[in-house]
Short mmCIF file of C-alpha atoms in Angstrom, two decimals:
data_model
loop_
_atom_site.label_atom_id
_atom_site.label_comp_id
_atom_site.label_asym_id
_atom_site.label_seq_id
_atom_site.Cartn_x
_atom_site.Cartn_y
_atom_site.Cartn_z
CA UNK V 1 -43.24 -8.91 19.95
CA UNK V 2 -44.56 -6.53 22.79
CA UNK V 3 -45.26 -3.49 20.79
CA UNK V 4 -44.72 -0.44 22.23
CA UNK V 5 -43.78 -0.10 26.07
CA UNK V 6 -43.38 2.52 28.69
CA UNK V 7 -41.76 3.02 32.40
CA UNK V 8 -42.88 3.55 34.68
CA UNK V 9 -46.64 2.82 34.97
CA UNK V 10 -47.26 5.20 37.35
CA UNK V 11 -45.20 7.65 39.49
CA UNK V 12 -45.35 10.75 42.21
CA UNK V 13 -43.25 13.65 42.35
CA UNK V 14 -42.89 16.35 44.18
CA UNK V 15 -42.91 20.03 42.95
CA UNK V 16 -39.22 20.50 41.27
CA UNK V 17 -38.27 17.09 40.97
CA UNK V 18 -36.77 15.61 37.67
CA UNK V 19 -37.71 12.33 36.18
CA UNK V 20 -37.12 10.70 32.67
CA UNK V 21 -39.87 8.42 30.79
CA UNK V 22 -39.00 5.46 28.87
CA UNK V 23 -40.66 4.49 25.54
CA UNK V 24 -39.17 1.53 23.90
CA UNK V 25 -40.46 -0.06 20.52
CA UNK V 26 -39.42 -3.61 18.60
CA UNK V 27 -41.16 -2.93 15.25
CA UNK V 28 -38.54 -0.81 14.05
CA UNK V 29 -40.47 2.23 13.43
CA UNK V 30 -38.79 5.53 12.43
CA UNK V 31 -41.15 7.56 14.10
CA UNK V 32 -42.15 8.31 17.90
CA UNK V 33 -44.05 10.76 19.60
CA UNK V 34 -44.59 11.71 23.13
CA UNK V 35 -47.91 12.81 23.79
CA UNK V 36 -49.74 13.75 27.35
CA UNK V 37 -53.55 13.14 28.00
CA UNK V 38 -55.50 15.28 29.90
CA UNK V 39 -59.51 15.62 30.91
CA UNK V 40 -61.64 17.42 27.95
CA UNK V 41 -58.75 18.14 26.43
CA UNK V 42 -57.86 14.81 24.18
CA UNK V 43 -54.23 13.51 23.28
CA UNK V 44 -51.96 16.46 22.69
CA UNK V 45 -48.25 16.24 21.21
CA UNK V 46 -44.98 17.17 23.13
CA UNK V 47 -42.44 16.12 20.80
CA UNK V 48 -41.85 13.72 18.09
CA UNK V 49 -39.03 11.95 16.23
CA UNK V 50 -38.67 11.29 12.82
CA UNK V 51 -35.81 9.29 13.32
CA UNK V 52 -32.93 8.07 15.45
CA UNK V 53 -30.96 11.40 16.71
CA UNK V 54 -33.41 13.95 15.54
CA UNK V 55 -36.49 15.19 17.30
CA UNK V 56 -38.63 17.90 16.94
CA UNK V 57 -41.01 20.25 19.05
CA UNK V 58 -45.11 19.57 18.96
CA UNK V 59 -47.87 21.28 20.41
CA UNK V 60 -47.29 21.97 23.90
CA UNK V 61 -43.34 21.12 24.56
CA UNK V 62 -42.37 23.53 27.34
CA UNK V 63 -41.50 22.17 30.40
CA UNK V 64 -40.18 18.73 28.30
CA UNK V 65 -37.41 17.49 26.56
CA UNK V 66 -36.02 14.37 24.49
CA UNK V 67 -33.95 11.97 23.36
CA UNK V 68 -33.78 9.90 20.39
CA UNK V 69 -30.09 7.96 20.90
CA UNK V 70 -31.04 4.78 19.64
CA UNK V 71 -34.25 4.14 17.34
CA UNK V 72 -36.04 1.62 19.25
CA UNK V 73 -35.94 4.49 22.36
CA UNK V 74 -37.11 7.74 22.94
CA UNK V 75 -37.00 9.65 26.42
CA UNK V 76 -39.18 12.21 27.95
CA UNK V 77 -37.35 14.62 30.36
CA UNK V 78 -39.02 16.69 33.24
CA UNK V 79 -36.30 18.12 34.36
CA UNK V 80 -38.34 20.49 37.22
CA UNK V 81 -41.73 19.03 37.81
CA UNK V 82 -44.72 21.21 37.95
CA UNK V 83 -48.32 19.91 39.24
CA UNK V 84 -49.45 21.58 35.52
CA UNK V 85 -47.27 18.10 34.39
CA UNK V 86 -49.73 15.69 36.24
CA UNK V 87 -51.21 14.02 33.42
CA UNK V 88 -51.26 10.87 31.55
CA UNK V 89 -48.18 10.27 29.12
CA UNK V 90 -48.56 7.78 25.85
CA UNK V 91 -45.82 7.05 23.67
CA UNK V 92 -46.11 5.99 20.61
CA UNK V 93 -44.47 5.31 17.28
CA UNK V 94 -45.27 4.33 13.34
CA UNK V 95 -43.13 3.32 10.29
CA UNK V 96 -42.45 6.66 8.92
CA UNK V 97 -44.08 6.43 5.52
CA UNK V 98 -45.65 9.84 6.01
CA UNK V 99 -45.86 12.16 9.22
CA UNK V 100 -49.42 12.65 10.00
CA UNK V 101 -50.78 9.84 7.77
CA UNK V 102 -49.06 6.98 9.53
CA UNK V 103 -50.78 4.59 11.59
CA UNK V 104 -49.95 5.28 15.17
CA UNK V 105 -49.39 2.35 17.80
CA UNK V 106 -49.59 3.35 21.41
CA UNK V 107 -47.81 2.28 24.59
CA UNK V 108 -49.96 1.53 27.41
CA UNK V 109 -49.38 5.00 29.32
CA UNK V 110 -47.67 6.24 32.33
CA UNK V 111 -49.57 8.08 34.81
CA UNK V 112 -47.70 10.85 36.60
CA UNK V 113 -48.47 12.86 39.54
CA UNK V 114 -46.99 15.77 40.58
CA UNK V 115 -47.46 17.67 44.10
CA UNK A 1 -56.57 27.12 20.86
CA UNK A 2 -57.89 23.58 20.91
CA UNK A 3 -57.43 22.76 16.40
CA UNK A 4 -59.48 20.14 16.54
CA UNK A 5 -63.18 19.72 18.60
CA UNK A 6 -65.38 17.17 19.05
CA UNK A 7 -69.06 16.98 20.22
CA UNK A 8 -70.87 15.93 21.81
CA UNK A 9 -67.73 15.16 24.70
CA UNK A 10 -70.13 12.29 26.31
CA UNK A 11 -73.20 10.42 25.02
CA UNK A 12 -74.64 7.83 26.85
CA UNK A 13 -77.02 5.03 24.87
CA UNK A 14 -79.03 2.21 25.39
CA UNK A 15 -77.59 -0.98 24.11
CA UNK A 16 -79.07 -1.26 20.68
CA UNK A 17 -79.28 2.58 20.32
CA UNK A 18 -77.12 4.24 17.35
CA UNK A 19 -74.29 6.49 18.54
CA UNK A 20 -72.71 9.74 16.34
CA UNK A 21 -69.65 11.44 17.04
CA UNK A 22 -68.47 14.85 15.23
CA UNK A 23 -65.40 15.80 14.76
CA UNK A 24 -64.55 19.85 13.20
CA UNK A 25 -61.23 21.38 12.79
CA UNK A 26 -60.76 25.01 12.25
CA UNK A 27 -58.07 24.60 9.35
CA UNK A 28 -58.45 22.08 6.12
CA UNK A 29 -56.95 18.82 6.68
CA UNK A 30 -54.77 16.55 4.41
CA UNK A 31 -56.34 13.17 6.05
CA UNK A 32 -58.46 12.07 9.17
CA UNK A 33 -58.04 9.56 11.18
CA UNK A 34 -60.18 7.89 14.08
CA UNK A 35 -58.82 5.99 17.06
CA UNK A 36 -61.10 4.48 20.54
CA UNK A 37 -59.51 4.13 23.60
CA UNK A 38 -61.35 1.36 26.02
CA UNK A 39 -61.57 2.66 29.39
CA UNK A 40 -58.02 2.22 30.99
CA UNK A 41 -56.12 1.71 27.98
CA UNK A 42 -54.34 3.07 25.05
CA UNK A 43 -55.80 4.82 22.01
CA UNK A 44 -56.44 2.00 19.48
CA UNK A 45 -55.70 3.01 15.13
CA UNK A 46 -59.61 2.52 13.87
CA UNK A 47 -59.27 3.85 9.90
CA UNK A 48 -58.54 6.79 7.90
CA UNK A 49 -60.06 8.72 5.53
CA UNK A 50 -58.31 10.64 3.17
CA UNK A 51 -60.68 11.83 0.07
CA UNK A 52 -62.94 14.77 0.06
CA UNK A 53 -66.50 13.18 0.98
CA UNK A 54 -65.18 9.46 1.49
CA UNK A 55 -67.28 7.43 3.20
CA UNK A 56 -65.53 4.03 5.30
CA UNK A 57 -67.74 0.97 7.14
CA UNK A 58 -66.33 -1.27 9.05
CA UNK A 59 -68.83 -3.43 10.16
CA UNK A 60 -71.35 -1.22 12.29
CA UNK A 61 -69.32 1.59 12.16
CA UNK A 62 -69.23 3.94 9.77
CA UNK A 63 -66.60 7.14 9.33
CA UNK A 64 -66.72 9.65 6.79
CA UNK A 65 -65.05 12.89 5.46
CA UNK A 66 -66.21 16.33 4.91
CA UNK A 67 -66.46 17.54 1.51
CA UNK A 68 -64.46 20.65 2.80
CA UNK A 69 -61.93 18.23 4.49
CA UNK A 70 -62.58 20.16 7.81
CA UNK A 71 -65.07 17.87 9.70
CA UNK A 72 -65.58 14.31 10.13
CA UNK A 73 -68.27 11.69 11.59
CA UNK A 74 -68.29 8.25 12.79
CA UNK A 75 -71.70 6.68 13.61
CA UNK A 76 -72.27 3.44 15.24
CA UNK A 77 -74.87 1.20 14.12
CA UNK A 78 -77.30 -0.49 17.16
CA UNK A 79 -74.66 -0.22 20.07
CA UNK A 80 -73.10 -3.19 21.99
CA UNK A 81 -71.31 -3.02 25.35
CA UNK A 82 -67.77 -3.49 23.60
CA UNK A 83 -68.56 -0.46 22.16
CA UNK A 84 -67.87 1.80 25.80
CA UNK A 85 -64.77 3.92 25.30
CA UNK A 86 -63.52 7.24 24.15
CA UNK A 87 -63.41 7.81 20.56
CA UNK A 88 -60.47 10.39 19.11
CA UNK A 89 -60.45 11.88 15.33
CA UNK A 90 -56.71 12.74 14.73
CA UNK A 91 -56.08 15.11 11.72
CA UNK A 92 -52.94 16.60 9.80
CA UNK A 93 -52.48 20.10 8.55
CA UNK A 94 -49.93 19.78 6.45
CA UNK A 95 -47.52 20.87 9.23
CA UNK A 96 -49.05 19.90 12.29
CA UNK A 97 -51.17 16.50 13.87
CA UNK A 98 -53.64 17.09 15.97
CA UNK A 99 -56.15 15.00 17.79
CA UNK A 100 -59.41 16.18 19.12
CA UNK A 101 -60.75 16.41 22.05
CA UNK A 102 -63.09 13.09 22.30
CA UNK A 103 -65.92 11.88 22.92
CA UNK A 104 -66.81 9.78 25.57
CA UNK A 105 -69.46 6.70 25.31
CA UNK A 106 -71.33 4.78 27.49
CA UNK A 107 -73.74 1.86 26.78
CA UNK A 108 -76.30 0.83 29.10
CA UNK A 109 -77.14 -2.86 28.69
#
């Protein structure tokens, strides 16, 4: 049972480059989120999914988008890379009893640099 | 703006030394919950507090709830080194999940 996983680890772009993020989960959870971490700032939310072939917007989504074909996947899209996108990315997902009051498991994090 | 805050954003303790995070949010909030993230690793699902005033221990840690349901605490009990990390509250609006900005500790053995 690994959890929650992500891929890359790490990677560099350069300015205008596209790349795609890839959270995968074996709990069968109904919900995932894609979140980015920066300094002082905590864990904020890009986008979410409440279940397989929906997703939905979160805090600070510009810039992003997703996919939620299959429910043990979601993918994060940069689809023109900005160095404001250098951050730290955590996926995560919970069993979708409640949105907001679930328990939220984490993937280890992918840390992307942009130039 | 930043819905949730928390202060102080680093504290650093002797081993043995209590430790007290705050956590305020600007808007009521349905439930609270706290997560620590060890240095180089993923935010970790601590407990959550859901009643007005509710008060939580787990072991030398103990969380509670606002009466307003707008700010929350979590105080640590005569630190240990496997204490170090960053520790998040994470609240929910009704419409909206927000985590706050962290605080950072270090314990000095």
């Amino acid at each position: 049972n690994a959890g929650v996983t992500q891929t890359p680890k790490f990677r560099v772009l350069k300015t205008g480059q596209s790349m795609t993020l890839l959270c995968a989960q074996d709990m069968n959870h109904e919900y995932m989120y894609w979140y980015r971490q920066d300094p002082g700032m905590g864990l904020r939310l890009i986008h979410y999914s409440v279940g397989e072939g929906t997703t939905a917007k979160g805090e600070v989504p510009d810039g992003y988008n997703v996919s939620r074909l299959k429910k043990q996947n979601f993918l994060l899209g940069l689809e023109s890379a900005a160095p404001s996108q250098t951050s730290v990315y955590f996926c995560a997902s919970s069993h979708g009893q409640g949105w907001g009051t679930d328990t939220q498991y984490f993937g280890p994090g992918t840390r992307l640099t942009v130039l | 703006g930043q819905q949730v805050m928390q202060i102080p954003q680093y504290q650093h303790v002797q081993e043995g030394e209590d430790f007290t995070t705050y956590c305020n949010s600007s808007t009521t909030l349905s439930n609270i919950q706290w997560y620590k993230q060890r240095p180089g690793g993923h935010p970790v699902f601590l407990i959550q507090l859901v009643k007005s005033g509710e008060v939580k221990k787990q072991k030398r840690l103990t969380f509670q709830f606002g009466e307003a349901k707008k700010n929350s605490s979590l105080h640590i009990t005569a630190t240990q080194t496997t204490d170090v990390g960053t520790y998040f509250c994470a609240g929910y609006t009704g419409n909206q999940f927000y985590f706050g900005t962290g605080t950072s500790l270090t314990v000095i053995p």
